[in-house]
Amino acid sequence: MRTTDSDLMALMPPVTEPSKTEQFAKDARQQRPADEHWTHTQTFSYSELLWDRYDSPLYVGVSGRPAILLSLSSQMRADLDGLGELIRRTGAHLFLQGHRLGWYGMVRAVLELPEHDLIFETPLTLAHGDVQEFVSAGYRNEAVELHLTHTNDARSQRFTCQAVGLRPVVDAVLDAVRGLDHPTTLDEQATAVAELEARFPRISDGLSGRTRIPLTVTGPADDVVTVKTHN
């Protein structure tokens, strides 16, 4: 029997770090009367969310759009030349694993692009709203977006991707961390992250077909995301 959205959210821990969707809604409400009916629309580019974050994927689900955002530095690659064509032809891979780390549970996410050394590990905590929105929105349609930028390149590469097999992988992740606490702050995450690094000295360590989600490009993705807040 397929897990519903409500079933999935029931398996998630309480959110202790609001998502960007919630932050945008909070900002909109602070600027408008609380006792009136209104709709506020905010539009922005995904690249605005990355700021000076390089070589480290950001997982978000703003307005129900699950997206992996990544800005590459010149240390990783000279520019975006040829990378988009390669991804369109061969796709990419996302790995999601749930790990018990003392009394904490964390998700290890690994994004593997189809080029040597373009592999990125990100420890994620389900206590963060952005992570929950990414997981739940991706689960709904087994699809995610992939957005790539580069510090030395004015272009961007944006793809919508099928993510067939995401649901059983997410089910296994949630089962692995069931009943555990989930760290919120960087200080809380430090010990758990250090343990993950000790378990997997190289990013490629511990990856398997059971945790692999192929990302197959189905078309372009829109760089602009719109958030509507209603009162």
PDB file of C-alpha atoms in Angstrom:
ATOM      1  CA  MET A   1       0.000   0.000   0.000  1.00  0.00           C
ATOM      2  CA  ARG A   2       1.362   3.402  -0.986  1.00  0.00           C
ATOM      3  CA  THR A   3       2.344   5.771   1.795  1.00  0.00           C
ATOM      4  CA  THR A   4       0.280   8.957   1.710  1.00  0.00           C
ATOM      5  CA  ASP A   5       1.583  12.475   2.366  1.00  0.00           C
ATOM      6  CA  SER A   6      -0.028  12.470   5.811  1.00  0.00           C
ATOM      7  CA  ASP A   7       1.486   9.067   6.621  1.00  0.00           C
ATOM      8  CA  LEU A   8       4.915  10.283   5.549  1.00  0.00           C
ATOM      9  CA  MET A   9       4.725  13.487   7.596  1.00  0.00           C
ATOM     10  CA  ALA A  10       3.629  11.472  10.634  1.00  0.00           C
ATOM     11  CA  LEU A  11       6.963   9.659  10.474  1.00  0.00           C
ATOM     12  CA  MET A  12       8.906  12.931  10.491  1.00  0.00           C
ATOM     13  CA  PRO A  13      10.206  14.547  13.695  1.00  0.00           C
ATOM     14  CA  PRO A  14       9.013  18.009  14.794  1.00  0.00           C
ATOM     15  CA  VAL A  15      10.523  20.841  12.748  1.00  0.00           C
ATOM     16  CA  THR A  16      12.849  22.918  14.910  1.00  0.00           C
ATOM     17  CA  GLU A  17      14.390  24.958  12.078  1.00  0.00           C
ATOM     18  CA  PRO A  18      11.699  26.508   9.820  1.00  0.00           C
ATOM     19  CA  SER A  19      11.942  26.004   6.075  1.00  0.00           C
ATOM     20  CA  LYS A  20      12.488  28.840   3.639  1.00  0.00           C
ATOM     21  CA  THR A  21       8.839  28.458   2.632  1.00  0.00           C
ATOM     22  CA  GLU A  22       7.809  29.146   6.223  1.00  0.00           C
ATOM     23  CA  GLN A  23      10.286  32.003   6.564  1.00  0.00           C
ATOM     24  CA  PHE A  24       8.899  33.695   3.451  1.00  0.00           C
ATOM     25  CA  ALA A  25       5.363  33.310   4.810  1.00  0.00           C
ATOM     26  CA  LYS A  26       6.402  34.753   8.181  1.00  0.00           C
ATOM     27  CA  ASP A  27       8.010  37.769   6.495  1.00  0.00           C
ATOM     28  CA  ALA A  28       4.851  38.361   4.451  1.00  0.00           C
ATOM     29  CA  ARG A  29       2.614  38.243   7.539  1.00  0.00           C
ATOM     30  CA  GLN A  30       4.792  40.684   9.455  1.00  0.00           C
ATOM     31  CA  GLN A  31       4.211  43.294   6.765  1.00  0.00           C
ATOM     32  CA  ARG A  32       0.429  42.920   6.545  1.00  0.00           C
ATOM     33  CA  PRO A  33      -2.631  43.185   8.810  1.00  0.00           C
ATOM     34  CA  ALA A  34      -3.387  40.015  10.749  1.00  0.00           C
ATOM     35  CA  ASP A  35      -7.161  40.625  10.695  1.00  0.00           C
ATOM     36  CA  GLU A  36      -7.600  41.006   6.946  1.00  0.00           C
ATOM     37  CA  HIS A  37      -7.737  38.598   4.004  1.00  0.00           C
ATOM     38  CA  TRP A  38      -4.851  39.028   1.595  1.00  0.00           C
ATOM     39  CA  THR A  39      -2.519  37.141  -0.746  1.00  0.00           C
ATOM     40  CA  HIS A  40       1.165  38.009  -0.981  1.00  0.00           C
ATOM     41  CA  THR A  41       3.299  36.728  -3.887  1.00  0.00           C
ATOM     42  CA  GLN A  42       7.096  36.539  -3.737  1.00  0.00           C
ATOM     43  CA  THR A  43       9.205  35.547  -6.735  1.00  0.00           C
ATOM     44  CA  PHE A  44      12.922  34.852  -6.669  1.00  0.00           C
ATOM     45  CA  SER A  45      15.697  32.865  -8.332  1.00  0.00           C
ATOM     46  CA  TYR A  46      17.045  29.679  -6.776  1.00  0.00           C
ATOM     47  CA  SER A  47      20.559  31.086  -7.107  1.00  0.00           C
ATOM     48  CA  GLU A  48      19.622  33.690  -4.487  1.00  0.00           C
ATOM     49  CA  LEU A  49      19.338  30.911  -1.894  1.00  0.00           C
ATOM     50  CA  LEU A  50      22.931  29.778  -2.380  1.00  0.00           C
ATOM     51  CA  TRP A  51      24.676  33.110  -1.686  1.00  0.00           C
ATOM     52  CA  ASP A  52      28.340  32.198  -1.085  1.00  0.00           C
ATOM     53  CA  ARG A  53      27.769  28.457  -0.642  1.00  0.00           C
ATOM     54  CA  TYR A  54      30.090  26.559  -3.010  1.00  0.00           C
ATOM     55  CA  ASP A  55      30.604  22.859  -3.740  1.00  0.00           C
ATOM     56  CA  SER A  56      27.947  21.946  -1.183  1.00  0.00           C
ATOM     57  CA  PRO A  57      24.453  20.973  -2.389  1.00  0.00           C
ATOM     58  CA  LEU A  58      21.429  22.613  -0.791  1.00  0.00           C
ATOM     59  CA  TYR A  59      18.240  20.532  -0.558  1.00  0.00           C
ATOM     60  CA  VAL A  60      14.975  22.496  -0.547  1.00  0.00           C
ATOM     61  CA  GLY A  61      11.301  22.009  -1.325  1.00  0.00           C
ATOM     62  CA  VAL A  62      10.037  25.575  -1.656  1.00  0.00           C
ATOM     63  CA  SER A  63       6.385  25.693  -2.768  1.00  0.00           C
ATOM     64  CA  GLY A  64       6.335  21.920  -3.186  1.00  0.00           C
ATOM     65  CA  ARG A  65       9.216  21.864  -5.694  1.00  0.00           C
ATOM     66  CA  PRO A  66      11.939  19.471  -4.497  1.00  0.00           C
ATOM     67  CA  ALA A  67      15.252  20.848  -5.736  1.00  0.00           C
ATOM     68  CA  ILE A  68      18.964  20.231  -5.304  1.00  0.00           C
ATOM     69  CA  LEU A  69      20.911  23.485  -5.696  1.00  0.00           C
ATOM     70  CA  LEU A  70      24.676  23.436  -6.291  1.00  0.00           C
ATOM     71  CA  SER A  71      27.150  26.178  -7.114  1.00  0.00           C
ATOM     72  CA  LEU A  72      30.487  24.831  -8.343  1.00  0.00           C
ATOM     73  CA  SER A  73      33.787  26.559  -7.651  1.00  0.00           C
ATOM     74  CA  SER A  74      36.775  26.777  -9.976  1.00  0.00           C
ATOM     75  CA  GLN A  75      38.536  24.236  -7.743  1.00  0.00           C
ATOM     76  CA  MET A  76      36.003  21.616  -8.795  1.00  0.00           C
ATOM     77  CA  ARG A  77      35.636  22.577 -12.458  1.00  0.00           C
ATOM     78  CA  ALA A  78      36.747  25.429 -14.736  1.00  0.00           C
ATOM     79  CA  ASP A  79      33.184  26.238 -15.873  1.00  0.00           C
ATOM     80  CA  LEU A  80      29.955  24.530 -16.934  1.00  0.00           C
ATOM     81  CA  ASP A  81      31.123  23.677 -20.470  1.00  0.00           C
ATOM     82  CA  GLY A  82      29.809  20.267 -21.481  1.00  0.00           C
ATOM     83  CA  LEU A  83      28.397  19.358 -18.080  1.00  0.00           C
ATOM     84  CA  GLY A  84      24.780  20.026 -18.976  1.00  0.00           C
ATOM     85  CA  GLU A  85      25.016  17.911 -22.118  1.00  0.00           C
ATOM     86  CA  LEU A  86      26.568  15.073 -20.119  1.00  0.00           C
ATOM     87  CA  ILE A  87      23.839  15.167 -17.472  1.00  0.00           C
ATOM     88  CA  ARG A  88      21.106  15.255 -20.101  1.00  0.00           C
ATOM     89  CA  ARG A  89      22.650  12.210 -21.758  1.00  0.00           C
ATOM     90  CA  THR A  90      23.523  10.047 -18.748  1.00  0.00           C
ATOM     91  CA  GLY A  91      21.665  11.561 -15.793  1.00  0.00           C
ATOM     92  CA  ALA A  92      23.001  11.737 -12.237  1.00  0.00           C
ATOM     93  CA  HIS A  93      22.613   9.791  -8.994  1.00  0.00           C
ATOM     94  CA  LEU A  94      21.332  10.699  -5.561  1.00  0.00           C
ATOM     95  CA  PHE A  95      22.018   8.461  -2.566  1.00  0.00           C
ATOM     96  CA  LEU A  96      20.030   8.782   0.663  1.00  0.00           C
ATOM     97  CA  GLN A  97      20.903   6.827   3.808  1.00  0.00           C
ATOM     98  CA  GLY A  98      19.544   6.984   7.344  1.00  0.00           C
ATOM     99  CA  HIS A  99      22.096   6.561  10.142  1.00  0.00           C
ATOM    100  CA  ARG A 100      21.887   6.082  13.900  1.00  0.00           C
ATOM    101  CA  LEU A 101      24.589   8.236  15.522  1.00  0.00           C
ATOM    102  CA  GLY A 102      24.350   7.904  19.280  1.00  0.00           C
ATOM    103  CA  TRP A 103      20.921   9.218  20.267  1.00  0.00           C
ATOM    104  CA  TYR A 104      20.682  11.206  17.032  1.00  0.00           C
ATOM    105  CA  GLY A 105      19.493  10.176  13.606  1.00  0.00           C
ATOM    106  CA  MET A 106      20.795  11.864  10.465  1.00  0.00           C
ATOM    107  CA  VAL A 107      20.436  11.459   6.725  1.00  0.00           C
ATOM    108  CA  ARG A 108      23.533  11.108   4.583  1.00  0.00           C
ATOM    109  CA  ALA A 109      22.876  12.543   1.110  1.00  0.00           C
ATOM    110  CA  VAL A 110      25.371  12.028  -1.707  1.00  0.00           C
ATOM    111  CA  LEU A 111      24.952  13.659  -5.110  1.00  0.00           C
ATOM    112  CA  GLU A 112      27.007  12.065  -7.876  1.00  0.00           C
ATOM    113  CA  LEU A 113      27.289  13.928 -11.172  1.00  0.00           C
ATOM    114  CA  PRO A 114      28.462  12.006 -14.266  1.00  0.00           C
ATOM    115  CA  GLU A 115      32.044  13.236 -14.219  1.00  0.00           C
ATOM    116  CA  HIS A 116      35.106  12.124 -12.278  1.00  0.00           C
ATOM    117  CA  ASP A 117      35.373  13.707  -8.806  1.00  0.00           C
ATOM    118  CA  LEU A 118      32.020  15.524  -9.051  1.00  0.00           C
ATOM    119  CA  ILE A 119      30.558  13.812  -5.989  1.00  0.00           C
ATOM    120  CA  PHE A 120      29.233  15.708  -2.983  1.00  0.00           C
ATOM    121  CA  GLU A 121      28.250  14.547   0.491  1.00  0.00           C
ATOM    122  CA  THR A 122      25.790  16.457   2.685  1.00  0.00           C
ATOM    123  CA  PRO A 123      24.712  15.425   6.206  1.00  0.00           C
ATOM    124  CA  LEU A 124      21.037  16.342   6.566  1.00  0.00           C
ATOM    125  CA  THR A 125      18.817  16.567   9.620  1.00  0.00           C
ATOM    126  CA  LEU A 126      15.082  15.939   9.418  1.00  0.00           C
ATOM    127  CA  ALA A 127      14.601  18.584  12.112  1.00  0.00           C
ATOM    128  CA  HIS A 128      15.095  21.179   9.370  1.00  0.00           C
ATOM    129  CA  GLY A 129      11.991  22.175   7.446  1.00  0.00           C
ATOM    130  CA  ASP A 130      13.844  22.460   4.128  1.00  0.00           C
ATOM    131  CA  VAL A 131      14.926  18.817   4.356  1.00  0.00           C
ATOM    132  CA  GLN A 132      11.421  17.648   5.235  1.00  0.00           C
ATOM    133  CA  GLU A 133       9.950  19.622   2.340  1.00  0.00           C
ATOM    134  CA  PHE A 134      12.531  18.192  -0.081  1.00  0.00           C
ATOM    135  CA  VAL A 135      11.879  14.622   1.057  1.00  0.00           C
ATOM    136  CA  SER A 136       8.080  14.866   1.117  1.00  0.00           C
ATOM    137  CA  ALA A 137       7.784  16.735  -2.196  1.00  0.00           C
ATOM    138  CA  GLY A 138      10.183  14.352  -3.929  1.00  0.00           C
ATOM    139  CA  TYR A 139       8.327  11.375  -2.479  1.00  0.00           C
ATOM    140  CA  ARG A 140       5.020  12.603  -3.842  1.00  0.00           C
ATOM    141  CA  ASN A 141       5.932  12.329  -7.539  1.00  0.00           C
ATOM    142  CA  GLU A 142       9.316  10.557  -7.495  1.00  0.00           C
ATOM    143  CA  ALA A 143      10.813  13.603  -9.199  1.00  0.00           C
ATOM    144  CA  VAL A 144      13.348  16.275  -8.234  1.00  0.00           C
ATOM    145  CA  GLU A 145      14.946  19.309  -9.855  1.00  0.00           C
ATOM    146  CA  LEU A 146      18.682  19.812 -10.256  1.00  0.00           C
ATOM    147  CA  HIS A 147      20.038  23.381 -10.489  1.00  0.00           C
ATOM    148  CA  LEU A 148      23.736  23.998 -11.212  1.00  0.00           C
ATOM    149  CA  THR A 149      25.626  27.290 -11.285  1.00  0.00           C
ATOM    150  CA  HIS A 150      29.329  28.191 -11.345  1.00  0.00           C
ATOM    151  CA  THR A 151      31.342  30.990  -9.788  1.00  0.00           C
ATOM    152  CA  ASN A 152      33.073  31.747 -13.111  1.00  0.00           C
ATOM    153  CA  ASP A 153      30.133  31.180 -15.445  1.00  0.00           C
ATOM    154  CA  ALA A 154      27.097  33.395 -16.017  1.00  0.00           C
ATOM    155  CA  ARG A 155      25.115  30.424 -17.299  1.00  0.00           C
ATOM    156  CA  SER A 156      23.159  27.943 -15.244  1.00  0.00           C
ATOM    157  CA  GLN A 157      22.022  24.383 -15.881  1.00  0.00           C
ATOM    158  CA  ARG A 158      18.532  23.460 -14.689  1.00  0.00           C
ATOM    159  CA  PHE A 159      16.829  20.089 -15.065  1.00  0.00           C
ATOM    160  CA  THR A 160      13.666  18.320 -14.017  1.00  0.00           C
ATOM    161  CA  CYS A 161      14.455  14.689 -13.291  1.00  0.00           C
ATOM    162  CA  GLN A 162      12.565  11.485 -12.718  1.00  0.00           C
ATOM    163  CA  ALA A 163      13.682   9.886  -9.468  1.00  0.00           C
ATOM    164  CA  VAL A 164      12.285   6.374  -9.844  1.00  0.00           C
ATOM    165  CA  GLY A 165      12.936   4.365  -6.697  1.00  0.00           C
ATOM    166  CA  LEU A 166      12.968   7.372  -4.375  1.00  0.00           C
ATOM    167  CA  ARG A 167      10.013   6.123  -2.305  1.00  0.00           C
ATOM    168  CA  PRO A 168      11.498   2.826  -1.070  1.00  0.00           C
ATOM    169  CA  VAL A 169      14.798   4.574  -0.336  1.00  0.00           C
ATOM    170  CA  VAL A 170      13.024   7.243   1.738  1.00  0.00           C
ATOM    171  CA  ASP A 171      10.997   4.537   3.507  1.00  0.00           C
ATOM    172  CA  ALA A 172      14.265   2.815   4.478  1.00  0.00           C
ATOM    173  CA  VAL A 173      15.767   6.121   5.660  1.00  0.00           C
ATOM    174  CA  LEU A 174      12.817   6.876   7.930  1.00  0.00           C
ATOM    175  CA  ASP A 175      12.828   3.325   9.272  1.00  0.00           C
ATOM    176  CA  ALA A 176      16.548   3.614  10.125  1.00  0.00           C
ATOM    177  CA  VAL A 177      16.107   6.801  12.192  1.00  0.00           C
ATOM    178  CA  ARG A 178      12.771   5.939  13.782  1.00  0.00           C
ATOM    179  CA  GLY A 179      12.528   6.860  17.457  1.00  0.00           C
ATOM    180  CA  LEU A 180      15.704   8.949  17.464  1.00  0.00           C
ATOM    181  CA  ASP A 181      16.271  12.629  18.171  1.00  0.00           C
ATOM    182  CA  HIS A 182      17.343  14.894  15.303  1.00  0.00           C
ATOM    183  CA  PRO A 183      19.953  17.658  15.742  1.00  0.00           C
ATOM    184  CA  THR A 184      19.051  21.248  14.932  1.00  0.00           C
ATOM    185  CA  THR A 185      22.065  23.462  15.549  1.00  0.00           C
ATOM    186  CA  LEU A 186      25.578  23.087  14.159  1.00  0.00           C
ATOM    187  CA  ASP A 187      26.837  22.328  17.665  1.00  0.00           C
ATOM    188  CA  GLU A 188      24.319  19.515  18.023  1.00  0.00           C
ATOM    189  CA  GLN A 189      25.263  18.140  14.624  1.00  0.00           C
ATOM    190  CA  ALA A 190      29.041  18.300  15.160  1.00  0.00           C
ATOM    191  CA  THR A 191      29.475  14.967  16.954  1.00  0.00           C
ATOM    192  CA  ALA A 192      27.112  13.135  14.607  1.00  0.00           C
ATOM    193  CA  VAL A 193      28.808  14.577  11.527  1.00  0.00           C
ATOM    194  CA  ALA A 194      32.237  13.594  12.878  1.00  0.00           C
ATOM    195  CA  GLU A 195      31.004  10.043  13.376  1.00  0.00           C
ATOM    196  CA  LEU A 196      29.676   9.946   9.818  1.00  0.00           C
ATOM    197  CA  GLU A 197      33.034  11.136   8.522  1.00  0.00           C
ATOM    198  CA  ALA A 198      34.782   8.410  10.527  1.00  0.00           C
ATOM    199  CA  ARG A 199      32.469   5.738   9.141  1.00  0.00           C
ATOM    200  CA  PHE A 200      32.909   6.942   5.566  1.00  0.00           C
ATOM    201  CA  PRO A 201      36.386   8.482   5.078  1.00  0.00           C
ATOM    202  CA  ARG A 202      35.743   8.833   1.339  1.00  0.00           C
ATOM    203  CA  ILE A 203      32.486  10.107  -0.076  1.00  0.00           C
ATOM    204  CA  SER A 204      32.161   7.012  -2.253  1.00  0.00           C
ATOM    205  CA  ASP A 205      32.374   4.706   0.790  1.00  0.00           C
ATOM    206  CA  GLY A 206      29.195   2.948   1.840  1.00  0.00           C
ATOM    207  CA  LEU A 207      27.199   3.684  -1.303  1.00  0.00           C
ATOM    208  CA  SER A 208      25.070   0.870  -2.696  1.00  0.00           C
ATOM    209  CA  GLY A 209      22.322   0.121  -5.154  1.00  0.00           C
ATOM    210  CA  ARG A 210      19.795  -0.061  -2.302  1.00  0.00           C
ATOM    211  CA  THR A 211      20.312   3.611  -1.513  1.00  0.00           C
ATOM    212  CA  ARG A 212      20.840   4.864  -5.092  1.00  0.00           C
ATOM    213  CA  ILE A 213      18.184   6.977  -6.814  1.00  0.00           C
ATOM    214  CA  PRO A 214      18.846   7.537 -10.536  1.00  0.00           C
ATOM    215  CA  LEU A 215      18.035  11.066 -11.679  1.00  0.00           C
ATOM    216  CA  THR A 216      16.932  10.911 -15.312  1.00  0.00           C
ATOM    217  CA  VAL A 217      16.474  14.247 -17.059  1.00  0.00           C
ATOM    218  CA  THR A 218      12.963  14.775 -18.430  1.00  0.00           C
ATOM    219  CA  GLY A 219      13.196  18.455 -19.365  1.00  0.00           C
ATOM    220  CA  PRO A 220      14.303  21.930 -18.275  1.00  0.00           C
ATOM    221  CA  ALA A 221      13.460  23.433 -14.895  1.00  0.00           C
ATOM    222  CA  ASP A 222      12.356  26.976 -14.201  1.00  0.00           C
ATOM    223  CA  ASP A 223      14.935  29.025 -12.294  1.00  0.00           C
ATOM    224  CA  VAL A 224      12.217  31.213 -10.792  1.00  0.00           C
ATOM    225  CA  VAL A 225      10.156  29.998  -7.855  1.00  0.00           C
ATOM    226  CA  THR A 226       6.999  31.696  -6.598  1.00  0.00           C
ATOM    227  CA  VAL A 227       5.757  31.621  -3.021  1.00  0.00           C
ATOM    228  CA  LYS A 228       2.165  32.651  -2.301  1.00  0.00           C
ATOM    229  CA  THR A 229       1.108  33.409   1.245  1.00  0.00           C
ATOM    230  CA  HIS A 230      -2.596  33.639   2.131  1.00  0.00           C
ATOM    231  CA  ASN A 231      -4.184  35.090   5.231  1.00  0.00           C
TER     232      ASN A 231
END
